[in-house]
Amino acid sequence: MPQRGRPRGFDADEALERALEVFWRQGYEGASMSDLTAAMGINKPSLYAAFGSKEELFRKAVARYAEQDMGYARRAFAQPTAYEVVATLLRENVLAVTRPDRPAGCLSIQGGTACSSDNAAVAGFLAGSRLAGEHALADRFTRAVAEGDLPADADPAALARFVMSVTEGQAIHAAAGVAREALRQTAEIALAGFAAVSGARLPARADTPA
Amino acid sequence: MPQRGRPRGFDADEALERALEVFWRQGYEGASMSDLTAAMGINKPSLYAAFGSKEELFRKAVARYAEQDMGYARRAFAQPTAYEVVATLLRENVLAVTRPDRPAGCLSIQGGTACSSDNAAVAGFLAGSRLAGEHALADRFTRAVAEGDLPADADPAALARFVMSVTEGQAIHAAAGVAREALRQTAEIALAGFAAVSGARLPARADTPA
DNA sequence: TCGGATCAGTACCGCTCGGTACACAATTTG
DNA sequence: CAAATTGTGTACCGAGCGGTACTGATCCGA
């Protein structure tokens, strides 16, 4: 479709990226429209024309986040065994929540776990998307049981809940300023614990780094 | 000291309790002064006279929370062995974050992990108090190494970080509505993982419930 | 070159925020 | 009783909130 009217004077993708970082650092309620427009380099009417409302902007930011910052989760799910799925998930999560070029922690939690009653939908939306990820991990574990790299009596949902609890706790630690190397240690403890408790089949060659 | 002037028309302790619950459910920024005064049953000037400011009220609420809702942590630290410390901590944490008579989750996280730049001190204060608890757990593990119920090569700080990550993740799960029984499973997985990885000396009689 | 369409910028909307001035009520002390 | 002291309730403060009306500027197709 050919363009009609005056062309947009800013890159919507880049503006969304800036908004994402503000939401990540300050949370949904803590990010004011002034904070957002200042970071995005546009005025409010442009923001509303391009993104609809503050809440729609937030949801689009979360979608962008899921695509470009949670990609490691999809890579993890594609690993051949449950052990490697968890190893990838835990280790990549440490990197993701401590990237020097991004805010610390995870948007899904920093965005807001508690909100005023007006914005309860935002907290609910974030909680729901985290639980959806957990459900996907449980499904992956169910497949692992079928494929024999988890024992038949393993509880996929409970194991997934354990792994996600660790990653969420790590995200909170990162947001509190805990260093990447410290979180790496924790991830290895959690991984070894997962292996011991789940009875997961281990990979042939040890891949625990020195 | 004898009373002078008009006596206070409300119970400050009970009012603080109501404020605590509002902060717990809605977070520091999500709780407006109107929300607070409505729940406390007093007017704003009374609140300011009795508690100073919104932030001071919050800090007092957190102190009260630490005393009456985190008591299980002190009980846990008093257990005779590292294994029992962790078992108590994880199991009692599940109960604490899913009490039917309280908001779901944990005030220290629901209070706010991310804030507007004006309120950054609040998020920092909460993060600091969580890390202080973790440090206390690490110290308890150091003692356990000395007492021989953790092996000499155990890393107290890393183990403490692991345990706290799990409890924080569980708190987030609870706030998202995950049921107590589900979190109990997760706690048992984490406990068994801790035992396996740390090499903690197990208690003589198995105390894993059916 | 002109009309329709879309975007940008200013200036504003009603509302709520955290916080307070002030008059009045209730109590103790003399 | 009066004076001193402290809490209560109303009514208000300046500031910032999320969101928008409106005026120009800038593009396209005819």
XYZ file of N, CA and C in Angstrom, chain A residues 64-169:
318
model
N 7.665 -7.554 22.554
C 9.009 -7.385 21.991
C 10.045 -8.057 22.888
N 9.877 -7.876 24.182
C 10.780 -8.495 25.154
C 10.767 -10.015 25.005
N 9.578 -10.576 24.919
C 9.467 -12.034 24.800
C 10.196 -12.521 23.554
N 10.106 -11.726 22.507
C 10.701 -12.156 21.246
C 12.222 -12.048 21.266
N 12.736 -10.926 21.776
C 14.173 -10.706 21.615
C 14.986 -10.960 22.871
N 14.335 -11.032 24.042
C 15.090 -11.273 25.266
C 14.799 -12.637 25.872
N 13.738 -13.268 25.441
C 13.421 -14.595 25.956
C 13.665 -15.665 24.899
N 14.362 -15.296 23.862
C 14.649 -16.261 22.807
C 15.386 -17.476 23.328
N 16.161 -17.274 24.382
C 16.915 -18.399 24.929
C 15.984 -19.499 25.434
N 14.779 -19.128 25.845
C 13.846 -20.146 26.331
C 13.454 -21.084 25.193
N 13.191 -20.514 24.036
C 12.832 -21.371 22.906
C 14.026 -22.245 22.511
N 15.230 -21.648 22.536
C 16.421 -22.449 22.251
C 16.570 -23.570 23.286
N 16.273 -23.253 24.531
C 16.403 -24.261 25.582
C 15.436 -25.416 25.340
N 14.200 -25.075 25.010
C 13.198 -26.122 24.801
C 13.595 -27.059 23.670
N 14.393 -26.556 22.757
C 14.774 -27.358 21.591
C 15.921 -28.303 21.895
N 16.488 -28.224 23.077
C 17.571 -29.147 23.432
C 17.048 -30.585 23.439
N 17.953 -31.543 23.204
C 17.491 -32.919 23.010
C 17.002 -33.617 24.279
N 17.521 -33.250 25.440
C 17.105 -33.951 26.656
C 16.653 -32.955 27.719
N 15.908 -33.466 28.692
C 15.406 -32.619 29.773
C 16.567 -31.963 30.510
N 17.622 -32.723 30.760
C 18.765 -32.161 31.466
C 19.328 -30.968 30.702
N 19.492 -31.127 29.422
C 20.062 -30.035 28.635
C 19.092 -28.859 28.503
N 17.805 -29.168 28.478
C 16.817 -28.088 28.499
C 17.014 -27.230 29.744
N 17.103 -27.891 30.881
C 17.214 -27.153 32.148
C 18.565 -26.450 32.244
N 19.617 -27.137 31.809
C 20.947 -26.521 31.856
C 20.964 -25.245 31.028
N 20.414 -25.313 29.836
C 20.387 -24.136 28.969
C 19.539 -23.036 29.581
N 18.380 -23.419 30.063
C 17.463 -22.447 30.644
C 18.110 -21.710 31.812
N 18.684 -22.455 32.730
C 19.246 -21.827 33.934
C 20.457 -20.962 33.593
N 21.321 -21.489 32.730
C 22.544 -20.737 32.426
C 22.252 -19.507 31.576
N 21.388 -19.666 30.592
C 21.068 -18.514 29.740
C 20.264 -17.481 30.522
N 19.469 -17.955 31.459
C 18.713 -17.007 32.283
C 19.662 -16.105 33.071
N 20.726 -16.689 33.576
C 21.702 -15.874 34.314
C 22.252 -14.777 33.414
N 22.602 -15.137 32.199
C 23.130 -14.128 31.280
C 22.066 -13.071 30.975
N 20.841 -13.534 30.768
C 19.783 -12.604 30.352
C 19.464 -11.582 31.428
N 19.495 -11.979 32.688
C 19.114 -11.042 33.751
C 20.287 -10.190 34.239
N 21.460 -10.435 33.672
C 22.638 -9.643 34.078
C 23.365 -9.077 32.867
N 22.637 -8.821 31.795
C 23.300 -8.246 30.620
C 23.712 -6.821 30.916
N 24.985 -6.501 30.659
C 25.453 -5.147 30.994
C 24.780 -4.056 30.173
N 24.234 -4.414 29.018
C 23.611 -3.402 28.168
C 22.099 -3.316 28.361
N 21.598 -3.980 29.388
C 20.165 -3.964 29.647
C 19.928 -3.713 31.132
N 18.700 -3.323 31.492
C 18.410 -3.211 32.928
C 18.572 -4.583 33.606
N 18.853 -4.569 34.891
C 19.020 -5.826 35.615
C 17.675 -6.496 35.838
N 17.680 -7.809 35.893
C 16.470 -8.563 36.163
C 15.671 -8.841 34.913
N 14.392 -9.004 35.073
C 13.519 -9.503 34.015
C 12.273 -8.639 33.951
N 11.911 -8.198 32.750
C 10.767 -7.305 32.597
C 9.497 -7.904 33.166
N 9.345 -9.195 33.025
C 8.114 -9.847 33.456
C 7.884 -9.681 34.958
N 8.968 -9.521 35.710
C 8.834 -9.314 37.151
C 8.972 -7.835 37.493
N 9.966 -7.179 36.910
C 10.164 -5.756 37.184
C 8.952 -4.942 36.732
N 8.280 -5.425 35.695
C 7.110 -4.719 35.187
C 6.088 -4.469 36.266
N 5.988 -5.385 37.206
C 5.068 -5.173 38.306
C 4.425 -6.452 38.795
N 4.729 -6.844 40.018
C 4.069 -8.018 40.601
C 2.845 -7.573 41.396
N 2.869 -6.342 41.867
C 1.713 -5.784 42.578
C 1.394 -4.435 41.969
N 0.126 -4.137 41.838
C -0.304 -2.898 41.201
C -1.471 -2.315 41.962
N -1.748 -1.047 41.748
C -2.982 -0.465 42.245
C -4.146 -1.212 41.599
N -5.302 -1.111 42.224
C -6.445 -1.893 41.731
C -6.778 -1.511 40.286
N -6.526 -0.244 39.921
C -6.781 0.172 38.543
C -5.971 -0.644 37.540
N -4.751 -0.963 37.936
C -3.835 -1.622 37.004
C -3.665 -3.101 37.302
N -4.614 -3.674 38.022
C -4.511 -5.093 38.376
C -4.358 -5.956 37.123
N -4.941 -5.519 36.014
C -4.862 -6.306 34.791
C -3.415 -6.471 34.331
N -2.615 -5.445 34.557
C -1.215 -5.518 34.119
C -0.464 -6.610 34.886
N -0.601 -6.595 36.214
C 0.064 -7.622 37.013
C -0.450 -9.006 36.628
N -1.749 -9.103 36.390
C -2.323 -10.387 36.007
C -1.790 -10.870 34.667
N -1.659 -9.940 33.752
C -1.139 -10.283 32.426
C 0.286 -10.828 32.533
N 1.119 -10.165 33.312
C 2.499 -10.629 33.474
C 2.535 -12.001 34.153
N 1.755 -12.149 35.207
C 1.738 -13.433 35.920
C 1.290 -14.544 34.979
N 0.270 -14.243 34.182
C -0.225 -15.249 33.246
C 0.815 -15.657 32.230
N 1.569 -14.706 31.732
C 2.559 -15.072 30.714
C 3.703 -15.877 31.329
N 4.056 -15.570 32.590
C 5.075 -16.408 33.238
C 4.571 -17.837 33.407
N 3.324 -17.972 33.835
C 2.778 -19.312 34.050
C 2.635 -20.063 32.727
N 2.377 -19.322 31.655
C 2.311 -19.969 30.345
C 3.665 -20.567 29.983
N 4.725 -19.831 30.265
C 6.067 -20.355 30.028
C 6.333 -21.604 30.858
N 5.875 -21.557 32.086
C 6.058 -22.721 32.952
C 5.303 -23.935 32.409
N 4.118 -23.676 31.910
C 3.317 -24.767 31.344
C 4.037 -25.384 30.143
N 4.625 -24.520 29.336
C 5.367 -25.017 28.172
C 6.541 -25.887 28.618
N 7.196 -25.489 29.693
C 8.308 -26.296 30.203
C 7.797 -27.643 30.723
N 6.651 -27.611 31.395
C 6.072 -28.872 31.874
C 5.764 -29.796 30.702
N 5.239 -29.225 29.628
C 4.957 -30.032 28.439
C 6.242 -30.643 27.881
N 7.285 -29.857 27.899
C 8.577 -30.371 27.417
C 9.037 -31.536 28.283
N 8.814 -31.440 29.585
C 9.199 -32.524 30.487
C 8.327 -33.763 30.263
N 7.066 -33.523 29.963
C 6.186 -34.665 29.654
C 6.731 -35.424 28.446
N 7.175 -34.693 27.457
C 7.788 -35.328 26.283
C 9.042 -36.088 26.712
N 9.800 -35.470 27.627
C 11.028 -36.118 28.084
C 10.736 -37.444 28.784
N 9.648 -37.487 29.519
C 9.253 -38.757 30.142
C 8.964 -39.781 29.050
N 8.214 -39.356 28.044
C 7.881 -40.278 26.953
C 9.144 -40.754 26.239
N 10.117 -39.862 26.144
C 11.342 -40.225 25.422
C 12.354 -40.917 26.318
N 12.044 -41.030 27.593
C 12.891 -41.813 28.488
C 14.061 -41.065 29.110
N 14.232 -39.777 28.845
C 15.328 -39.105 29.531
C 14.883 -38.469 30.847
N 13.609 -38.646 31.172
C 13.151 -38.455 32.559
C 12.442 -39.757 32.951
N 12.565 -40.167 34.224
C 11.926 -41.420 34.628
C 10.410 -41.332 34.542
N 9.776 -42.470 34.465
C 8.326 -42.526 34.251
C 7.554 -41.895 35.405
N 8.136 -41.921 36.604
C 7.394 -41.378 37.749
C 7.717 -39.910 38.019
N 8.433 -39.262 37.132
C 8.729 -37.840 37.314
C 7.444 -37.027 37.206
N 7.402 -35.923 37.923
C 6.228 -35.044 37.899
C 6.575 -33.791 37.093
N 6.211 -33.754 35.809
C 6.636 -32.649 34.944
C 6.226 -31.281 35.469
N 4.997 -31.161 35.953
C 4.537 -29.852 36.408
C 5.340 -29.379 37.614
N 5.596 -30.274 38.550
C 6.328 -29.883 39.758
C 7.771 -29.533 39.421
N 8.375 -30.295 38.525
C 9.754 -30.000 38.132
C 9.830 -28.650 37.413
N 8.864 -28.411 36.548
C 8.845 -27.123 35.841
C 8.676 -25.979 36.829
N 7.834 -26.176 37.813
C 7.610 -25.141 38.827
C 8.896 -24.871 39.584
N 9.619 -25.931 39.878
C 10.900 -25.751 40.577
C 11.873 -24.921 39.732
N 12.027 -25.298 38.493
C 12.988 -24.597 37.635
C 12.590 -23.133 37.466
N 11.299 -22.895 37.253
C 10.865 -21.512 37.071
C 11.005 -20.710 38.362
N 10.779 -21.352 39.494
C 10.976 -20.636 40.756
C 12.423 -20.167 40.875
N 13.346 -21.030 40.487
C 14.754 -20.651 40.571
C 15.047 -19.481 39.632
N 14.564 -19.565 38.404
C 14.870 -18.475 37.466
C 14.253 -17.163 37.948
N 13.054 -17.223 38.514
C 12.436 -15.993 39.021
C 13.231 -15.440 40.201
N 13.629 -16.332 41.086
C 14.444 -15.876 42.213
C 15.757 -15.262 41.743
